[in-house]
Structures are given as C-alpha cells and as structure tokens.
Coordinates of C-alpha atoms in Angstrom, one line a residue:
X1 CA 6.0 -30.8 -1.2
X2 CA 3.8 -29.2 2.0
X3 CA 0.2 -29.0 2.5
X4 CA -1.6 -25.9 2.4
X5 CA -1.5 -25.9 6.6
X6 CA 2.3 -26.8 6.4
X7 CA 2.7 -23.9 3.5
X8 CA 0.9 -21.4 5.5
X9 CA 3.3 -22.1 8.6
X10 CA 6.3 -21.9 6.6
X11 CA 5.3 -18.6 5.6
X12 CA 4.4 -17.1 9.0
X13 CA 7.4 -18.6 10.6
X14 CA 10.2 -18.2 7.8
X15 CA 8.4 -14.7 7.0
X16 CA 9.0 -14.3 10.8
X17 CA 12.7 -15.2 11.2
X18 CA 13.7 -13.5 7.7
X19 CA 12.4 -9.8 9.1
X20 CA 14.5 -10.7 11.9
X21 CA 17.4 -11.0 10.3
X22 CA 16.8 -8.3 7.9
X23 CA 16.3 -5.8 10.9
X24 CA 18.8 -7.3 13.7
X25 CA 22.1 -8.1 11.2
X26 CA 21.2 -6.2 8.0
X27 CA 19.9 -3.0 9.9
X28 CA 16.9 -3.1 6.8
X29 CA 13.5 -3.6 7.4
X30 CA 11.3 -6.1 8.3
X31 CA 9.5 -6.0 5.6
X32 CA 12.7 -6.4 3.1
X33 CA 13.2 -9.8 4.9
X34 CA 9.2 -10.8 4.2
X35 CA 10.0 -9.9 0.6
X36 CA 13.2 -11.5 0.2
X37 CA 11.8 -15.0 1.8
X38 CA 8.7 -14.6 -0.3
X39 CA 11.3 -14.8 -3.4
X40 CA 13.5 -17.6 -1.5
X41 CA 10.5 -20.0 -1.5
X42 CA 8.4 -18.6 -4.5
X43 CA 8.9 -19.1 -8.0
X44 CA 12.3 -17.3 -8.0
X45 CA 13.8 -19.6 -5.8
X46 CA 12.7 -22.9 -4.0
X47 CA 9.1 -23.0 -5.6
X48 CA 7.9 -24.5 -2.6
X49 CA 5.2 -21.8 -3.0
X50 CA 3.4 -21.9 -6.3
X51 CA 1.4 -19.7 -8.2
X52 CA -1.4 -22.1 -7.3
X53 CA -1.1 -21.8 -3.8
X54 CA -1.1 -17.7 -4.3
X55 CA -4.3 -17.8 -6.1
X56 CA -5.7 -20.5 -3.5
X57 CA -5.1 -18.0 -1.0
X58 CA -6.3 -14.9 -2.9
X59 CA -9.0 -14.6 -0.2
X60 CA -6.9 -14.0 2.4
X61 CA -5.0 -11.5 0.4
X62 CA -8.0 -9.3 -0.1
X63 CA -8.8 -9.5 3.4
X64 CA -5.5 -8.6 4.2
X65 CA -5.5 -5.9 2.1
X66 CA -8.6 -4.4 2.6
X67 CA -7.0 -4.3 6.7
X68 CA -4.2 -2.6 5.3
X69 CA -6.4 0.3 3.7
X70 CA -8.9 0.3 6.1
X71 CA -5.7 1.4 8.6
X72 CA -4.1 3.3 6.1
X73 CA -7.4 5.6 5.8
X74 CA -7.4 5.8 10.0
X75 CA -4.2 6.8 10.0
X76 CA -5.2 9.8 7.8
X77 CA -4.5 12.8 10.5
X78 CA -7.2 15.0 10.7
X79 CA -7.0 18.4 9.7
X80 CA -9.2 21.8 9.5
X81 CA -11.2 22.5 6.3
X82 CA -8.1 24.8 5.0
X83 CA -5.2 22.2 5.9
X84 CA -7.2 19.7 4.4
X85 CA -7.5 21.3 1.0
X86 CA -4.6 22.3 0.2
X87 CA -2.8 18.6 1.4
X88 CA -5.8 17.4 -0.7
X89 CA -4.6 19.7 -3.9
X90 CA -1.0 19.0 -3.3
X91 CA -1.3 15.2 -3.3
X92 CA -3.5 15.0 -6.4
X93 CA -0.7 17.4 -7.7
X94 CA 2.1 14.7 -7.2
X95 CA -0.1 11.8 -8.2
X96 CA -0.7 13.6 -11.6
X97 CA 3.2 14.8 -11.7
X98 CA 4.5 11.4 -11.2
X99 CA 2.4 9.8 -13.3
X100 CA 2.7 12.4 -16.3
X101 CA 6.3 12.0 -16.6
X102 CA 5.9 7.8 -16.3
X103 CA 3.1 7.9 -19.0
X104 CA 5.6 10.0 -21.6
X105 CA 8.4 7.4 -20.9
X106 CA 6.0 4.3 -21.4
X107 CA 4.6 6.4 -24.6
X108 CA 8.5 7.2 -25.6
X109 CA 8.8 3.5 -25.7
X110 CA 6.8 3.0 -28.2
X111 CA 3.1 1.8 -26.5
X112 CA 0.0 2.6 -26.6
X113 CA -2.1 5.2 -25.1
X114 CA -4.0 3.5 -23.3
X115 CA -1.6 0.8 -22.4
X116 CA 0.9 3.4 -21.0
X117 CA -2.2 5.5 -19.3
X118 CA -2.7 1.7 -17.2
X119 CA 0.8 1.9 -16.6
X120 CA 1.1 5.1 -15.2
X121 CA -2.1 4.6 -13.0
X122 CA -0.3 1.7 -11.2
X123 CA 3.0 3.2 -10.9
X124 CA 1.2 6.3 -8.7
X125 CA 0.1 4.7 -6.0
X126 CA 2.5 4.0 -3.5
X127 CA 2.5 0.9 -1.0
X128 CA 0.6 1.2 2.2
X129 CA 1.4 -1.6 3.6
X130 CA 4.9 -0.7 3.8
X131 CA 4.6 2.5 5.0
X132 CA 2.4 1.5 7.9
X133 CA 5.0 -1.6 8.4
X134 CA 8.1 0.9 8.1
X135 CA 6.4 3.7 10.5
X136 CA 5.6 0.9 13.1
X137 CA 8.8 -0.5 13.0
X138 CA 10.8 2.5 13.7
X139 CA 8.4 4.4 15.7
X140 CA 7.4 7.3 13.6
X141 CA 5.5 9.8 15.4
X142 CA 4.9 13.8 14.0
X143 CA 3.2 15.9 11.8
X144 CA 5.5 14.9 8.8
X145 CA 4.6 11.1 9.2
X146 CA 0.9 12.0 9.4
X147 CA 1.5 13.9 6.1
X148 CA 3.1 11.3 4.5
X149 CA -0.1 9.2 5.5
X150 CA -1.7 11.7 4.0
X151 CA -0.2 11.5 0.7
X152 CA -0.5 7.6 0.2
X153 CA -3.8 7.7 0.9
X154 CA -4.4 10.2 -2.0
X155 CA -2.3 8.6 -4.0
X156 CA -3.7 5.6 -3.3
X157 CA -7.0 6.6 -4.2
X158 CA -6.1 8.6 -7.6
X159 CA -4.4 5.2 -8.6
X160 CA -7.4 3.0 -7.9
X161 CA -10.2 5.5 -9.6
X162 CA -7.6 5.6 -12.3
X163 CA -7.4 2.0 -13.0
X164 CA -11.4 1.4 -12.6
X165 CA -11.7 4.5 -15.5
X166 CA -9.3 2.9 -17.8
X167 CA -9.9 -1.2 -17.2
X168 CA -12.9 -1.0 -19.4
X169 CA -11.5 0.7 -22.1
X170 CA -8.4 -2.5 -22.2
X171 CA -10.4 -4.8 -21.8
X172 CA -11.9 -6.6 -25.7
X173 CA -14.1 -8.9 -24.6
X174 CA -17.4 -7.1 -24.9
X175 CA -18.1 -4.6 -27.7
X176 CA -19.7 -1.9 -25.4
X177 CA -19.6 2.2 -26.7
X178 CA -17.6 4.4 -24.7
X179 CA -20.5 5.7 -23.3
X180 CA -21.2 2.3 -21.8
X181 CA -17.9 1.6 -20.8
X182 CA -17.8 5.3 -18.7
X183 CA -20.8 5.1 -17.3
X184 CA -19.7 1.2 -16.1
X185 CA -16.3 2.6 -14.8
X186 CA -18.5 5.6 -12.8
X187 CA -21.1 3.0 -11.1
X188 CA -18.1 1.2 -9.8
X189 CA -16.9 4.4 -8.1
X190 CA -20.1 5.4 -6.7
X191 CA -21.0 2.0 -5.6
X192 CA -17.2 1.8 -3.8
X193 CA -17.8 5.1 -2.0
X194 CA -21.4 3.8 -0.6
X195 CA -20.0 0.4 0.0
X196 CA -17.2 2.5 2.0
X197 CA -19.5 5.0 4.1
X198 CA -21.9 1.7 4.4
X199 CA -19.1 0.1 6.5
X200 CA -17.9 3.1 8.1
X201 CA -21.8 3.9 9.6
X202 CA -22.1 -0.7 10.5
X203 CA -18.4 0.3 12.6
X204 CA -19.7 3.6 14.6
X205 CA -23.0 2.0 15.4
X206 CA -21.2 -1.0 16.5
X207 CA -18.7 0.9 18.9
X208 CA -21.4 3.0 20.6
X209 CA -22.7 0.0 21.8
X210 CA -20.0 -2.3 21.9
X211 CA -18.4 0.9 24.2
X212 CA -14.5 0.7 24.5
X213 CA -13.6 -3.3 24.8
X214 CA -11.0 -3.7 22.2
X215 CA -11.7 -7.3 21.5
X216 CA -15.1 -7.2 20.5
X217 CA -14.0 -4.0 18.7
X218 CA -11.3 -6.2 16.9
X219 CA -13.9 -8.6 15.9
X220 CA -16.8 -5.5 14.9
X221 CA -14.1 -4.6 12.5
X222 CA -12.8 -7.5 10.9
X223 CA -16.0 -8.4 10.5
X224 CA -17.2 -5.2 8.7
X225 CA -13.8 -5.8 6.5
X226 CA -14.9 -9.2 5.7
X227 CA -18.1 -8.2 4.9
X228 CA -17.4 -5.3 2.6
X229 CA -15.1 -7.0 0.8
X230 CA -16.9 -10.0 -0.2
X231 CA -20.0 -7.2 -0.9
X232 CA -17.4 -5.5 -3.2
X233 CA -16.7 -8.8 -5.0
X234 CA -20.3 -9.8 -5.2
X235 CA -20.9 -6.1 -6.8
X236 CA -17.9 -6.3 -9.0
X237 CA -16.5 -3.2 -7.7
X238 CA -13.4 -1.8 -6.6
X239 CA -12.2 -4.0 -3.6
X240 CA -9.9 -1.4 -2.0
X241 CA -11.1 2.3 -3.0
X242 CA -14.3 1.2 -0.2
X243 CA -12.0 0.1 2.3
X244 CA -9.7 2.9 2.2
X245 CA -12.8 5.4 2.4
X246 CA -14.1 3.7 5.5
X247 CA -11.1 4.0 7.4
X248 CA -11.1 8.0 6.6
X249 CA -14.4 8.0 7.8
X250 CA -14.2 6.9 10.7
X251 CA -11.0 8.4 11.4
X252 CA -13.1 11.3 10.6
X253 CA -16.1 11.4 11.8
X254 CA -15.4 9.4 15.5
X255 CA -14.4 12.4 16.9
X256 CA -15.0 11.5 20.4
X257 CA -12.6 8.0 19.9
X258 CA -15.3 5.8 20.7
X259 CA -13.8 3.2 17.9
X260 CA -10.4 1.0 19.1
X261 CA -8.7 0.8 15.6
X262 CA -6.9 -2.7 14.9
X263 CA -3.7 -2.0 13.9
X264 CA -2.3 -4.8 11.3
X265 CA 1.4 -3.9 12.2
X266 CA 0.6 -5.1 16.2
X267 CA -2.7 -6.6 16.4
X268 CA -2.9 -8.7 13.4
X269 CA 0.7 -8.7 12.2
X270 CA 0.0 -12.4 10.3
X271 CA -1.8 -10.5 8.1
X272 CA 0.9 -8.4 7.0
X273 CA 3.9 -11.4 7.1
X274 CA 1.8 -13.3 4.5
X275 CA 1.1 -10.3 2.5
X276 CA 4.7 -9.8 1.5
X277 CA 6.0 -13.2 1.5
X278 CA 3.0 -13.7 -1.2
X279 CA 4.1 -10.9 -3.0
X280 CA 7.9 -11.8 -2.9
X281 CA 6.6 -15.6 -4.0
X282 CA 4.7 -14.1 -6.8
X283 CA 7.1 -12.0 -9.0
X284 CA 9.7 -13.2 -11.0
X285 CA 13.0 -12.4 -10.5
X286 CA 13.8 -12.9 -13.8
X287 CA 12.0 -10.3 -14.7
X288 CA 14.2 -7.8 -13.2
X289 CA 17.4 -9.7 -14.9
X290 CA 15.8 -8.6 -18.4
X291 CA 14.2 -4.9 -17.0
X292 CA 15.8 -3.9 -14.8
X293 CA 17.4 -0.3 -17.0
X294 CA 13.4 0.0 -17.4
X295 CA 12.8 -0.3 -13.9
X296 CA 15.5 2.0 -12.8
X297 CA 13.7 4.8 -15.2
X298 CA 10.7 4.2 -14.0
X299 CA 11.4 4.6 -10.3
X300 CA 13.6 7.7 -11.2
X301 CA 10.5 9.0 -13.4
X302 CA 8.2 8.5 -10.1
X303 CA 10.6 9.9 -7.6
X304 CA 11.0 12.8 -9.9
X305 CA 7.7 13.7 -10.3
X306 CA 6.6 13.6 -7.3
X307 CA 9.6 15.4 -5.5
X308 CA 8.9 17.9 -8.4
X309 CA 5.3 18.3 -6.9
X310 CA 6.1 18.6 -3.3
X311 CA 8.6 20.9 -4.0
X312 CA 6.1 23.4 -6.1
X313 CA 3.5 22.9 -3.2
X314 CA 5.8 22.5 -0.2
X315 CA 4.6 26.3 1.4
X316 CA 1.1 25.7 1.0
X317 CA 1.9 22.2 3.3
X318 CA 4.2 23.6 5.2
X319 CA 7.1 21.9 4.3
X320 CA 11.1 22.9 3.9
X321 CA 13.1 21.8 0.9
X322 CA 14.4 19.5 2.8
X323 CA 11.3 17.9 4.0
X324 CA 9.9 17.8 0.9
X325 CA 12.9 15.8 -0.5
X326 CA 12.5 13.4 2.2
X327 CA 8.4 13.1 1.7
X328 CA 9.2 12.5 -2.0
X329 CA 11.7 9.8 -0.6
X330 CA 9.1 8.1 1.6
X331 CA 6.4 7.6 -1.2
X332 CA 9.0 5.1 -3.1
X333 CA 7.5 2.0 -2.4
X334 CA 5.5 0.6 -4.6
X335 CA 2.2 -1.0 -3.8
X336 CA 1.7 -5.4 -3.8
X337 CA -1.8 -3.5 -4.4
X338 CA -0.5 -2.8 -8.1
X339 CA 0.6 -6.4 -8.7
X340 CA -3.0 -7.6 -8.1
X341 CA -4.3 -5.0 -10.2
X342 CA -1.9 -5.8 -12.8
X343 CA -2.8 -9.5 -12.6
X344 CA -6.7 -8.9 -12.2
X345 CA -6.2 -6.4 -15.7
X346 CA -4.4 -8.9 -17.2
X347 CA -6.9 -12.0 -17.3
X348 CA -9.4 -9.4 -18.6
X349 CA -7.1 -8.1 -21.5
X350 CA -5.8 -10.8 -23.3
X351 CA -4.2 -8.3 -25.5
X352 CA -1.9 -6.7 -22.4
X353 CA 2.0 -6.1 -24.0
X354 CA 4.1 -9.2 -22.2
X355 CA 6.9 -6.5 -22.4
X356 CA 4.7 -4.0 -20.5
X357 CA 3.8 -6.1 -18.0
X358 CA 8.0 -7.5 -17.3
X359 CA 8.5 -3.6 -17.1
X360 CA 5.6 -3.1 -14.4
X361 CA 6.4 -6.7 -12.5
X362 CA 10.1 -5.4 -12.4
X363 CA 9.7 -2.3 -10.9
X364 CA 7.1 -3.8 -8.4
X365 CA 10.0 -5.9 -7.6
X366 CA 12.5 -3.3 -7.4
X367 CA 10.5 -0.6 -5.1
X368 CA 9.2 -4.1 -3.0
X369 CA 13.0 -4.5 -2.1
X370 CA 14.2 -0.9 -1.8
X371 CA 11.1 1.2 -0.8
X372 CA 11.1 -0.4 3.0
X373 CA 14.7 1.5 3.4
X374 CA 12.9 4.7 1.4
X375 CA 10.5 5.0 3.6
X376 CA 12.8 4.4 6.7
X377 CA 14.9 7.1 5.3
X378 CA 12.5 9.5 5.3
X379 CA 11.1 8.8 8.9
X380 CA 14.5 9.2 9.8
X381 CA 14.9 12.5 7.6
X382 CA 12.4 14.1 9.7
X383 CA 13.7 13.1 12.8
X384 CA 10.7 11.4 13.9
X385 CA 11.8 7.8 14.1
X386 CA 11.4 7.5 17.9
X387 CA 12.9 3.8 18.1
X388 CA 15.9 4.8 16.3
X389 CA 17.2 7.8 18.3
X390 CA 20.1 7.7 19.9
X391 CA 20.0 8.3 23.7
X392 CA 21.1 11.7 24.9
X393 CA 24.2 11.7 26.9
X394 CA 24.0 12.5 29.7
X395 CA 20.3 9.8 29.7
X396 CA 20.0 7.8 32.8
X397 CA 17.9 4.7 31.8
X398 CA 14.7 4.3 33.5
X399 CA 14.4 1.7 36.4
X400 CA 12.0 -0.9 36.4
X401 CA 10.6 -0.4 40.5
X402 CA 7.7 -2.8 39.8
X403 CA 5.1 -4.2 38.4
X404 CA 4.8 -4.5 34.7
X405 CA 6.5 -2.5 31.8

C-alpha cells in the first residue's frame, strides 16, 4: 500500500502522535503509544507494515539498538571499587533469581532443558530502551534511578552471555562436540568485549581532539556505533553485549567529561519511535489471545524473583523494603532486545517448540504494553520523577525577564 519512504513517515509521525496521546489523555507513557501504533499498523491490525518491511529495516534496528545500549552502559553511575561490587553481586543475584524460578516453570511445563535454559536467558534481561524512554520522560534524577540503571545493565549483560552460551548448543545444523560448541560460544564473548573496549578507546581518542563540540561528537559516536556493529556482524558475534561495554567504558574511564554522550531519548529520538513501533508491528497479538495465563506466570515468575533478590541484598545496596519493591517494579519491562534474539535463535534452530516461542512472543507483548507504566511507577516510588511533582503550595512560578528559556 506505501513505499518504504511513505512507511518510514507513517511510522515517525503516527509513532509521534500515538505517544502523544498515550501521555496527554491516557496519562501512560510514550512509549505505550509507540507500541500500541506499532500493533495498529503491524500484523495485528492494519498490516500496512509487514514482516517484510521489518526485516528490510533490520539494519536500522541494530543501529538503533546498539544507540540504545551504548546509552544504557553511559548511564551506568559510577561508583567506588566497594559500591561497585556489591551492586555488581546483587544484580547477578536477581538475574539468576528471576531466571531460576522462570526456568522451573518452563521445565514444569513439560520442555526441555535446554529449551527452557533459552527461555529463561531471554526473560532476564529487562528492556533498556524503555527504561531510558520512561526515565526521560518523567524526569528521573537520584541515586535510586542510577541503581536501577545499574541493574539493567547487569541484567542485560547476564542475558546476552547467556544466550551466546546456549545458541550453540540449540542449534542442529552442524554436528560440532561440546567442546567445539563452548569454546565457539567463549570466542564470541571475548571477541564482543574487545570489539566493545575497541570502540570505547576510537570514542576517547576522538573527543580529545574533537574537544567539546557536541555535533561532531554526535557524529564521532554514531559513527563508532555504526562501525562496531557492522564489525560485530562481520565477526559473527554478539551485536549488543560490545555496545553495552563501550558505553560503560567510557562512562568509566572519561573521568574528566571530555565525551558529549548522544542521548537517543532527545538527540536522536527517531531512533527510539521506530524501535517500538517495529516491535509493536512485529508480534502477534494473537499470540497473547492463546498465552496469555502463560504470560501472566511468567511475568509474576520474573517479578518474583527478582524482588526476592533485591530484598535479600537490599542492605548491602542500600536499599529500604520499600525501595527494593519499587526497583523490582522498575525492571518489568521486557526487552524488544529479546524478540530479535528470539527471532535470530529461531532461523538457526529449526527444531524451536512453536508453543515455546507463543509463550515468549506473549509475554514480550505483555511487559511491551505494561512495563512503560512499571517503570514509571517505580520512578515515581522513589520520588525522583522530577516532571511529575506536584508544585509546592505556597510555589510562585518563575518569570520569564528575558531572553531565552
């Protein structure tokens, strides 16, 4: 019905006027409305945009991505060597919590083990690209939002070394020994954390010259992006563990804020519109028709887990009960990172349970609709959702006396 130009203005546009809506009538999210268009015009709905049109554009999805994670990992506060361990220990405590208890419910269902392993890899990880999205929106500024930063980052990463362990054990086209098949799965780790410092170094070098000119920082950046990612492709590693690792690194090690970080949720905002109205075009809503009592558990399995975690960890972070309730809130949302993963995994293994996959694509669905007002709920549980507070009473507003605002 559109061209591809036509299509991709539909999206930024109706993508655009849905998180509109969703924020100024609903009071939800952007993002929700980005979803909900995505499944207006998708497959779901209008099928104005096809599955053909997603895979055309896959390129601009990993680019958009690998932005996402790249400012996921420089949003990563940093911390002293103490801090950092023990957020370090409790994160890979609720990664492994959460996705215990969904690996005995997949395994209580009757599938395999290493079927329900894959499962419970993807279902860690939580979405970063609603969190940053949700924490722009509503201004979230504190400690506790740089914690929960924190914590999708490391759950982010567990997830991703997860899935490159296990896809080579799924998948049946080559008879390699498990030797093979371990050693395979480490190279691809390795070569994703080299690829990641390589891009962090190309950044710092560039922004000591470059000095601080945000545009040509902009462009240093994307650039770098570009060009790990299509290294990652041509290496056949992990596209986003390296881009998640550069951001921490520079975060990191640019101690004297000589880099100007793009920020995807202000600076390059199409990036994020067409991410989610790609993902909401992409799933099925059927398939939450026939799973959705699975998806339910499954969410309730995560959230369970993981507030489970926080809650046997919160003193060494520093957290109250009722913080840690609220963090365990805030990591809801599940990643559009896991769909691709689960549709990358899927062309490999052509033996992958169609029942186990309408389980995962369900509750991608479920936590794509609900996890924007999660992780608004926990910004707002904190009390560190600066656009969303009330003004004090007794608050003159400020006068504009000239110039610019």
């Amino acid at each position: 019905m559109f061209n591809s130009i036509q299509l991709f203005g539909l999206v930024l546009l109706g993508g655009l006027a849905a998180g509109e809506v969703s924020r100024r009538v609903l009071a939800l999210p952007r993002t929700t409305g980005y979803v909900l268009f995505g499944l207006l015009v998708g497959q779901s709905g209008l099928n104005w945009v096809t599955l053909l049109d997603i895979e055309s554009a896959q390129l601009f999805i990993d680019l958009a991505l690998g932005l996402i994670l790249f400012e996921l990992g420089y949003l990563v506060p940093r911390s002293t060597p103490q801090a950092g361990r023990q957020r370090l220990l409790a994160g890979c405590a609720i990664s492994l919590m959460a996705g215990l208890l969904v690996l005995l419910l997949f395994l209580y269902w009757g599938f395999s083990t290493g079927s329900a392993l894959f499962a419970a890899a993807l279902c860690v990880a939580t979405s970063p690209a609603i969190t940053i999205a949700t924490c722009s929106d509503v201004g979230a500024k504190g400690e506790r939002t740089g914690l929960l930063y924190t914590m999708v980052a490391i759950n982010g990463a567990v997830a991703f070394a997860a899935v490159v362990l296990l896809v080579p054990f799924l998948i049946d086209s080559e008879p390699l020994s498990g030797f093979a098949r371990i050693s395979d799965a480490l190279g691809s780790i390795i070569g994703s954390i080299v690829l990641g410092g390589a891009c962090a170094g190309l950044v710092l070098l560039g922004a000591d010259r470059l000095e601080k000119q945000a545009e040509h920082q902009h462009l240093l950046i994307l650039g770098t992006i570009v060009l790990g990612v299509g290294t990652a492709i041509y290496l056949d590693v992990s596209v986003f563990l390296p881009m998640l690792i550069f951001g921490i690194l520079v975060s990191t090690i640019d101690r004297d804020h000589k880099v100007i970080a793009i920020r995807i949720a202000s600076d390059a905002r199409v990036f994020l519109v067409i991410t989610f109205v790609l993902a909401g075009a992409a799933l099925d809503i059927a398939y939450l028709r026939d799973y959705w009592l699975e998806a339910i558990l499954i969410a309730l399995a995560r959230l369970a887990g993981q507030v489970l975690a926080i809650l046997i960890s919160r003193k060494s972070i520093g957290l109250t009960v009722r913080e840690s309730v609220f963090l365990g809130i805030g990591l809801q949302p599940m990643s559009s990172i896991a769909l691709v993963l689960l549709v990358n995994t899927q062309m490999l293994y052509s033996g992958m349970d169609g029942k186990l996959v309408g389980m995962l694509m369900a509750t991608i669905l479920l936590m794509q609709l609900f996890g924007p007002l999660a992780t608004q709920t926990a910004i707002k549980g904190f009390g560190e959702a600066t656009r969303l507070r009330p003004p004090a009473k007794n608050e003159v507003p400020a006068q504009n006396i000239g110039g610019t605002s």
